Coordinates of C-alpha atoms and ligand atoms in Angstrom, one line a residue:
M1 CA 73.5 123.8 90.6
G2 CA 74.4 120.3 89.9
R3 CA 75.5 117.4 87.7
A4 CA 74.0 113.8 87.2
F5 CA 76.0 110.6 86.4
V6 CA 75.0 107.2 86.1
Y7 CA 78.0 105.8 88.1
V8 CA 79.8 107.9 90.7
I9 CA 83.2 106.7 92.6
L10 CA 83.5 108.6 95.8
G11 CA 87.2 108.7 96.5
G12 CA 90.2 108.9 93.9
G13 CA 92.5 106.2 95.4
V14 CA 93.7 102.9 94.4
A15 CA 90.2 101.3 94.1
A16 CA 88.9 104.1 92.3
G17 CA 91.6 103.7 89.6
Y18 CA 91.0 99.9 89.3
A19 CA 87.4 100.4 89.0
A20 CA 87.5 102.8 86.4
L21 CA 89.6 100.4 84.3
E22 CA 87.2 97.8 84.9
F23 CA 84.2 99.9 83.8
T24 CA 86.0 100.7 80.5
R25 CA 86.3 97.2 79.8
R26 CA 82.8 96.4 80.7
G27 CA 81.8 99.0 78.2
V28 CA 80.6 102.2 80.2
S29 CA 79.6 105.0 77.8
H30 CA 81.3 108.7 77.8
G31 CA 79.6 110.7 80.4
E32 CA 78.4 107.9 82.5
L33 CA 81.2 107.6 85.0
C34 CA 82.4 110.2 87.4
I35 CA 85.3 109.9 90.1
I36 CA 85.3 112.5 92.8
S37 CA 88.6 113.0 94.8
E38 CA 89.9 115.3 97.6
E39 CA 93.2 114.7 96.1
S40 CA 94.5 116.9 93.3
V41 CA 95.9 114.1 91.1
A42 CA 94.3 111.1 89.2
P43 CA 94.4 107.7 91.1
Y44 CA 97.9 106.5 91.8
E45 CA 99.4 103.4 93.5
R46 CA 99.5 104.5 97.0
P47 CA 102.1 102.0 98.4
A48 CA 104.8 103.8 96.0
L49 CA 104.8 106.7 98.7
S50 CA 106.6 104.9 101.3
K51 CA 109.0 103.3 98.8
G52 CA 110.1 104.6 95.3
F53 CA 108.7 107.9 96.1
L54 CA 111.1 108.5 99.1
L55 CA 114.4 107.3 97.4
P56 CA 117.3 109.7 97.4
E57 CA 118.1 108.8 93.7
D58 CA 115.8 108.1 90.9
R59 CA 112.8 109.0 92.9
A60 CA 109.4 107.7 91.7
S61 CA 107.2 110.6 90.7
L62 CA 103.8 110.8 89.1
P63 CA 102.8 110.3 86.3
S64 CA 104.9 107.0 86.6
F65 CA 102.9 105.4 89.4
H66 CA 99.3 106.3 88.3
T67 CA 97.1 103.2 88.6
C68 CA 96.9 100.4 87.5
V69 CA 100.8 100.1 87.0
G70 CA 101.1 98.1 90.3
A71 CA 99.1 95.1 88.9
N72 CA 101.1 95.5 85.4
E73 CA 98.0 96.9 83.9
E74 CA 97.6 100.2 81.8
R75 CA 98.5 103.5 83.4
L76 CA 95.7 105.5 83.7
T77 CA 96.8 109.2 83.1
P78 CA 94.5 112.3 83.2
K79 CA 94.4 112.0 79.5
W80 CA 93.2 108.3 79.6
Y81 CA 90.1 109.4 81.7
K82 CA 89.5 112.2 79.2
E83 CA 89.9 109.9 76.2
H84 CA 87.3 107.7 77.8
G85 CA 84.8 110.0 78.8
I86 CA 85.3 109.7 82.5
E87 CA 84.6 113.1 84.4
L88 CA 87.5 113.4 87.2
V89 CA 86.4 115.8 89.7
L90 CA 89.8 116.5 91.7
G91 CA 90.7 118.5 94.6
T92 CA 86.9 118.3 95.7
R93 CA 85.8 117.1 99.0
V94 CA 82.4 115.7 99.4
K95 CA 81.1 117.1 102.6
S96 CA 77.6 115.2 102.9
A97 CA 75.8 112.2 101.3
D98 CA 72.1 111.5 101.1
V99 CA 71.7 107.9 100.0
R100 CA 67.9 108.2 99.9
R101 CA 68.0 111.0 97.4
K102 CA 71.1 109.7 95.8
T103 CA 73.0 112.6 95.9
L104 CA 76.3 113.9 97.2
L105 CA 77.1 117.4 98.2
T106 CA 80.6 118.9 97.8
A107 CA 82.6 121.3 99.8
A108 CA 82.4 123.7 96.9
G109 CA 78.4 123.4 97.1
E110 CA 77.8 121.4 94.0
T111 CA 75.3 118.7 94.1
I112 CA 76.3 115.4 92.4
S113 CA 73.6 112.6 91.7
Y114 CA 74.1 109.4 90.9
K115 CA 72.1 106.1 90.0
I116 CA 74.9 103.8 91.4
L117 CA 77.7 105.0 93.9
I118 CA 80.9 103.3 94.8
V119 CA 82.2 104.4 98.1
A120 CA 86.0 104.2 97.7
T121 CA 87.0 106.6 100.4
G122 CA 89.7 104.5 101.8
A123 CA 91.2 105.6 105.4
R124 CA 93.0 108.3 107.0
A125 CA 95.9 108.3 109.3
L126 CA 95.0 108.4 113.0
K127 CA 96.5 111.4 114.8
L128 CA 98.6 111.3 118.0
E129 CA 96.0 113.8 119.5
E130 CA 93.4 110.8 119.4
F131 CA 95.8 109.3 121.9
G132 CA 96.1 112.4 124.1
V133 CA 99.3 113.5 122.8
S134 CA 99.6 117.1 121.1
G135 CA 102.1 118.3 118.4
S136 CA 100.9 116.8 115.1
D137 CA 100.7 120.2 113.5
A138 CA 104.5 121.0 114.3
E139 CA 106.6 121.8 111.3
N140 CA 108.7 118.6 111.3
V141 CA 106.2 115.9 112.4
C142 CA 105.1 114.1 109.4
Y143 CA 102.2 111.5 108.5
L144 CA 101.9 109.5 105.6
R145 CA 98.9 108.8 103.8
D146 CA 98.6 110.8 100.6
L147 CA 100.8 112.7 98.2
A148 CA 100.8 115.8 99.9
D149 CA 102.0 113.9 102.9
A150 CA 104.5 112.2 101.2
N151 CA 106.0 115.7 99.6
R152 CA 106.1 117.0 102.9
L153 CA 108.0 114.2 104.4
V154 CA 110.4 114.4 101.7
D155 CA 110.9 118.4 102.2
V156 CA 111.3 117.7 106.0
M157 CA 113.9 115.0 105.4
Q158 CA 115.9 117.1 103.0
S159 CA 115.8 119.9 105.5
C160 CA 117.9 117.7 108.0
P161 CA 120.7 115.7 106.2
G162 CA 122.3 113.5 108.5
G163 CA 119.9 114.0 111.3
D164 CA 118.0 112.4 113.8
A165 CA 114.5 111.0 113.0
V166 CA 112.2 109.4 115.7
V167 CA 109.4 107.1 114.0
I168 CA 106.5 106.5 116.1
G169 CA 104.9 103.1 115.4
G170 CA 106.0 99.7 114.3
G171 CA 103.6 98.6 111.7
Y172 CA 103.9 99.0 107.8
I173 CA 104.3 102.7 107.4
G174 CA 106.9 102.8 110.5
M175 CA 108.8 99.7 108.9
E176 CA 108.9 101.4 105.4
C177 CA 109.4 105.1 106.4
A178 CA 112.1 103.8 108.6
A179 CA 114.0 101.9 105.8
S180 CA 113.6 104.8 103.5
L181 CA 114.9 107.4 106.0
V182 CA 117.9 105.0 106.6
I183 CA 118.5 105.2 102.8
N184 CA 118.4 108.8 102.9
K185 CA 121.1 108.8 105.7
I186 CA 118.9 109.9 108.5
N187 CA 119.6 108.3 111.8
V188 CA 116.5 106.6 112.9
T189 CA 114.9 105.6 116.2
M190 CA 111.8 103.4 116.2
V191 CA 109.5 103.6 119.2
F192 CA 106.3 101.4 119.5
P193 CA 104.3 99.9 122.6
E194 CA 104.6 96.2 121.5
E195 CA 107.3 93.5 122.0
H196 CA 108.3 93.6 118.2
C197 CA 107.5 95.0 115.1
M198 CA 104.5 94.3 112.7
A199 CA 103.0 93.0 115.9
R200 CA 99.7 92.1 114.3
L201 CA 101.3 89.7 111.7
F202 CA 104.9 88.9 112.4
T203 CA 105.7 86.2 114.8
P204 CA 108.5 86.9 117.3
K205 CA 111.0 84.9 115.3
I206 CA 110.0 86.7 112.0
A207 CA 110.2 90.0 113.7
S208 CA 113.7 89.4 115.1
Y209 CA 114.9 88.7 111.8
Y210 CA 113.9 92.1 110.3
E211 CA 114.9 94.2 113.7
D212 CA 118.4 92.3 113.4
Y213 CA 118.6 93.8 109.9
Y214 CA 117.4 97.1 110.5
Q215 CA 119.8 97.4 113.5
S216 CA 122.8 96.3 111.4
K217 CA 121.6 99.7 109.1
G218 CA 121.9 101.6 112.6
V219 CA 118.3 101.5 113.5
K220 CA 117.5 101.6 117.3
F221 CA 114.3 100.2 118.7
I222 CA 112.6 101.3 121.8
K223 CA 109.9 99.0 122.6
G224 CA 107.0 98.5 125.2
T225 CA 106.8 102.3 125.5
V226 CA 104.9 105.1 123.8
L227 CA 105.3 108.8 123.1
S228 CA 104.2 111.1 125.7
S229 CA 105.0 114.6 124.6
F230 CA 107.0 116.7 122.6
N231 CA 109.6 119.6 123.3
I232 CA 108.7 122.3 120.7
D233 CA 110.9 125.4 120.2
S234 CA 109.9 129.0 119.5
S235 CA 109.8 128.5 115.7
G236 CA 107.3 125.5 116.2
K237 CA 109.6 122.6 115.6
V238 CA 109.9 119.5 117.7
T239 CA 113.6 119.4 119.2
A240 CA 113.1 116.1 121.2
V241 CA 110.5 113.3 121.8
N242 CA 109.6 112.5 125.6
L243 CA 108.5 108.9 126.1
R244 CA 106.3 107.5 128.9
D245 CA 109.4 105.5 130.1
G246 CA 110.9 109.1 131.0
S247 CA 113.6 108.9 128.2
E248 CA 114.1 112.0 125.8
L249 CA 115.2 111.5 122.2
P250 CA 116.5 114.2 120.4
A251 CA 114.8 114.8 117.0
D252 CA 115.1 116.7 113.7
M253 CA 112.0 115.1 112.6
V254 CA 109.3 112.8 113.6
V255 CA 107.1 110.3 111.4
V256 CA 104.1 109.1 113.0
G257 CA 102.5 105.7 111.9
I258 CA 100.0 104.6 114.3
G259 CA 97.2 103.2 112.3
I260 CA 94.6 104.3 110.2
R261 CA 90.7 104.9 110.6
P262 CA 88.4 104.1 107.5
N263 CA 86.5 107.1 106.0
T264 CA 82.9 106.1 106.9
S265 CA 81.6 109.3 108.5
L266 CA 79.6 110.6 105.4
F267 CA 77.5 107.3 105.8
E268 CA 77.1 107.0 109.5
G269 CA 73.3 106.4 110.2
Q270 CA 72.7 105.8 106.5
L271 CA 74.3 102.5 105.8
T272 CA 75.0 99.2 108.2
L273 CA 78.6 99.6 109.4
E274 CA 80.7 96.6 110.8
K275 CA 84.3 96.3 111.8
G276 CA 84.9 99.8 111.6
G277 CA 83.9 100.0 107.9
I278 CA 80.8 99.7 105.7
K279 CA 79.4 96.4 105.7
V280 CA 78.8 94.9 102.2
N281 CA 77.7 91.5 100.7
G282 CA 79.7 89.2 98.5
K283 CA 78.9 91.6 95.8
L284 CA 80.4 94.7 97.7
Q285 CA 76.7 96.0 97.9
S286 CA 76.0 97.9 101.2
S287 CA 72.7 97.9 103.2
N288 CA 71.2 100.2 100.5
S289 CA 71.3 98.3 97.1
Y290 CA 72.4 101.4 95.2
V291 CA 75.4 101.9 97.0
Y292 CA 78.7 99.8 96.8
A293 CA 81.8 100.0 99.0
V294 CA 85.3 98.8 98.3
G295 CA 89.1 98.8 99.2
D296 CA 89.9 99.9 102.7
V297 CA 86.5 101.4 103.6
A298 CA 84.7 98.1 102.9
A299 CA 83.9 95.1 105.5
F300 CA 83.2 92.2 103.3
P301 CA 82.6 88.5 103.8
V302 CA 85.8 86.6 103.4
K303 CA 84.3 83.1 102.1
L304 CA 87.6 81.4 103.1
F305 CA 87.2 82.2 106.7
G306 CA 83.5 82.2 107.0
E307 CA 83.5 86.0 108.5
T308 CA 83.3 89.5 107.7
R309 CA 86.7 91.5 107.3
R310 CA 88.0 94.9 106.6
L311 CA 91.4 94.6 105.1
E312 CA 93.7 97.5 104.8
H313 CA 95.9 96.3 101.6
V314 CA 96.4 97.5 98.3
D315 CA 95.5 94.0 96.6
S316 CA 92.2 94.0 98.3
A317 CA 91.2 97.3 97.4
R318 CA 92.2 96.5 93.5
K319 CA 90.3 93.1 93.5
S320 CA 87.2 94.4 95.5
A321 CA 86.9 97.3 93.4
R322 CA 87.0 95.1 90.0
H323 CA 84.2 92.7 91.5
A324 CA 81.9 95.6 92.5
V325 CA 82.0 96.8 88.9
D326 CA 81.4 93.2 87.6
A327 CA 78.5 93.0 89.9
I328 CA 77.1 96.4 88.9
M329 CA 77.7 95.8 85.0
E330 CA 76.8 92.0 85.0
P331 CA 75.0 91.0 88.1
E332 CA 73.7 87.7 86.8
K333 CA 77.0 86.5 85.7
T334 CA 78.9 87.7 88.7
G335 CA 79.3 85.5 91.7
E336 CA 80.3 86.1 95.1
F337 CA 83.6 87.9 95.7
D338 CA 86.0 85.0 96.8
Y339 CA 89.2 86.7 98.0
L340 CA 92.4 85.3 99.4
P341 CA 93.9 88.0 101.6
F342 CA 97.1 89.1 100.6
F343 CA 99.7 91.4 101.9
Y344 CA 103.2 92.3 101.2
S345 CA 106.1 94.6 101.9
R346 CA 109.5 95.6 100.5
V347 CA 112.1 97.2 102.6
F348 CA 115.7 97.6 101.8
T349 CA 116.5 94.7 99.6
M350 CA 113.9 92.5 101.4
S351 CA 110.6 91.5 100.5
W352 CA 107.9 89.3 101.7
Q353 CA 104.4 88.1 100.9
F354 CA 101.6 86.8 103.2
Y355 CA 98.4 85.0 102.4
G356 CA 95.5 84.0 104.2
D357 CA 95.2 84.5 108.3
A358 CA 97.8 84.6 110.9
A359 CA 96.0 82.6 113.5
G360 CA 96.4 79.2 115.1
E361 CA 99.7 77.5 115.7
V362 CA 102.9 78.7 113.6
V363 CA 105.5 76.7 112.0
H364 CA 108.7 78.3 110.8
Y365 CA 110.7 76.9 108.1
G366 CA 113.7 77.8 106.0
D367 CA 117.0 79.5 106.5
F368 CA 116.7 82.7 109.0
S369 CA 120.3 83.6 108.7
G370 CA 120.3 83.6 104.8
G371 CA 117.3 85.7 104.6
R372 CA 114.9 82.7 102.8
F373 CA 112.4 81.7 105.1
G374 CA 108.8 81.3 106.0
A375 CA 106.0 80.3 108.1
Y376 CA 102.7 78.4 108.1
W377 CA 99.6 79.0 110.3
V378 CA 97.7 76.0 110.9
S379 CA 94.0 76.1 112.8
K380 CA 91.7 73.3 113.4
G381 CA 93.9 70.9 111.4
H382 CA 94.2 73.0 108.3
L383 CA 96.7 75.2 106.7
I384 CA 95.2 78.7 106.9
G385 CA 98.3 81.3 106.4
S386 CA 101.7 81.3 104.7
F387 CA 104.5 83.9 104.8
L388 CA 107.7 83.9 102.8
E389 CA 110.6 86.1 102.6
G390 CA 112.9 86.2 99.7
G391 CA 110.7 83.9 97.6
T392 CA 110.5 83.8 93.6
K393 CA 107.5 84.3 91.8
E394 CA 106.8 80.7 91.6
E395 CA 107.3 80.1 95.3
Y396 CA 104.9 83.0 96.0
E397 CA 102.3 81.4 93.8
A398 CA 102.7 78.2 95.5
I399 CA 102.1 79.6 98.9
A400 CA 99.2 81.5 97.6
K401 CA 97.8 78.2 96.0
A402 CA 98.2 76.0 99.1
T403 CA 96.8 78.6 101.5
R404 CA 93.7 78.7 99.3
L405 CA 93.3 75.1 99.1
K406 CA 93.3 75.1 103.0
P407 CA 94.9 71.4 103.1
A408 CA 94.5 69.3 106.0
I409 CA 97.7 69.1 108.3
E410 CA 98.0 65.9 110.3
D411 CA 101.5 66.3 111.5
V412 CA 102.7 69.7 112.2
G413 CA 106.1 68.4 112.7
E414 CA 106.2 67.0 109.1
L415 CA 104.9 70.1 107.8
E416 CA 108.0 72.0 109.5
R417 CA 110.2 69.3 108.1
Q418 CA 108.9 69.9 104.6
G419 CA 109.1 73.7 104.7
L420 CA 108.7 75.4 101.5
S421 CA 108.4 72.1 99.5
F422 CA 104.9 71.5 101.0
A423 CA 103.6 74.4 99.4
L424 CA 105.5 73.4 95.8
T425 CA 104.0 70.1 96.0
V426 CA 100.4 70.3 97.5
Ligands
FAD501 P1 92.8 105.2 99.0 O1 93.9 104.6 98.2 O2 93.1 105.5 100.4 O3 91.9 106.2 98.4 C1 90.9 106.9 99.1 C2 90.6 108.1 98.4 O4 89.4 108.7 98.8 C3 91.8 109.4 98.4 O5 91.9 109.7 97.3 C4 91.0 110.3 99.5 O6 91.5 111.4 99.1 C5 89.5 110.1 99.0 N1 88.5 110.6 99.7 C6 88.1 110.2 101.0 N2 87.1 110.7 101.6 C7 86.8 111.8 100.7 C8 85.5 112.6 100.7 N3 84.8 113.0 101.6 N4 85.4 113.5 99.4 C9 86.6 113.2 98.4 N5 87.2 112.2 98.5 C10 87.5 111.6 99.4 N6 99.1 98.0 101.0 C11 100.0 96.8 100.7 O7 99.0 95.7 100.5 N7 101.1 96.8 100.5 C12 102.0 97.9 100.9 O8 103.1 97.9 100.6 C13 101.2 99.1 101.2 N8 102.2 100.3 101.2 C14 101.6 101.4 101.6 C15 102.0 102.5 102.0 C16 101.6 103.9 102.3 C17 102.4 105.0 102.6 C18 100.1 103.7 102.5 C19 99.3 105.1 102.9 C20 99.4 102.5 102.2 C21 100.0 101.4 101.7 N9 99.1 100.4 101.5 C22 99.7 99.1 101.4 C23 97.8 100.2 101.9 C24 97.0 100.4 100.4 O9 97.8 101.7 99.7 C25 95.5 100.7 100.7 O10 95.1 99.6 101.1 C26 94.9 101.3 99.7 O11 95.4 102.5 98.9 C27 93.1 101.3 99.8 O12 92.7 101.8 98.6 P2 91.3 102.6 98.7 O13 91.3 103.1 97.4 O14 90.5 101.8 99.6 O15 91.7 104.0 99.4

């Protein structure tokens, strides 16, 4: 039993939605394209799950955040896919792939064959068990990667109004969930092993601004230690979190955000992997020329830095997906993917954007007490990274442009004095 398509997108997340839109713009025919997704809903803007979806009032819900609303584009509802003759195979896990035969086998036993495959399987949340701690399946321990997780998080949160939450991990998920929990009037303690939050990107000075703000909202930080075990009652609920430093925190719920791992397992031994992802060239094409990889699962050459990177951010998923479709549909006209890494986050009323690479010497600027500040990263005499909190659209565009230009910086002190005006005038 089986079906055959010209193009198959494996995975139905952010990248799949943007790829589908691009396919229709490039003129795909009815019945040629299929999207297979383990999730039971059409592609949606995943970042909404830790933001609007968790709000106590005017909660965002589907269909409002289907892709591609996050980039101010059309909202692709199930009806849209139908009208465009795109087959959505939802609630279906692919359990094996054979790139030599160009087939995928679903958990339900169907073989789906393709001429060209786009792998957009994203990533999964790392589990505590992978760090030697058990208890992930307790009733009130939450992860956050997909809609089912987000629905569960809301249920658990609503089951303990005014209760205590312990958030494990100080990265994106931890920070955004902590803010949402506070807005839902839950008491939050954050626990992470690093010296400050968002350790991979923030400098100590930037981190202390956000940590102070969170503390003003009642969030407690316990840094430099990790979870060692849970106290679990007879009903299967965590009642307390034990830390390696010996302390015990009472808990009505736990949210775990300790990183992700790209979903590459279907292709191990079949495609070349690098940096934990599927290695692709500047056309997002893997070591098998009929297989492309995009989004969180792809390790692609970032021209600007002259090296291969795997990025775990929504903008990269959207743009790599589009580029792959362009390369598939118009190979002669499509050049190498030339991507400027871009990350953002929104918490409480704050909002920041970052472009480029957080490496080298850091220069801070602006008003850290007034909530309008930023930083530049300078490496080998060139500006390579820019961060800004509380900017306007024009200011964010200016730091993006400045970072892409990689201007030479002769005097770091002068860059510090000029601050944001440097980007606005470069
Ligand atoms: P995904 O969107 O994860 O999609 C992968 C899809 O593949 C899923 O539907 C999955 O079910 C499916 N799949 C996987 N394996 C199989 C299989 N074997 N068979 C069938 N289907 C399969 N980034 C930012 O830049 N800013 C933010 O503010 C931000 N907020 C975020 C908040 C949350 C809660 C999360 C989880 C992520 C956030 N991100 C953010 C990251 C961003 O959402 C991801 O980078 C983006 O979703 C990656 O897109 P993708 O299509 O590669 O993967």
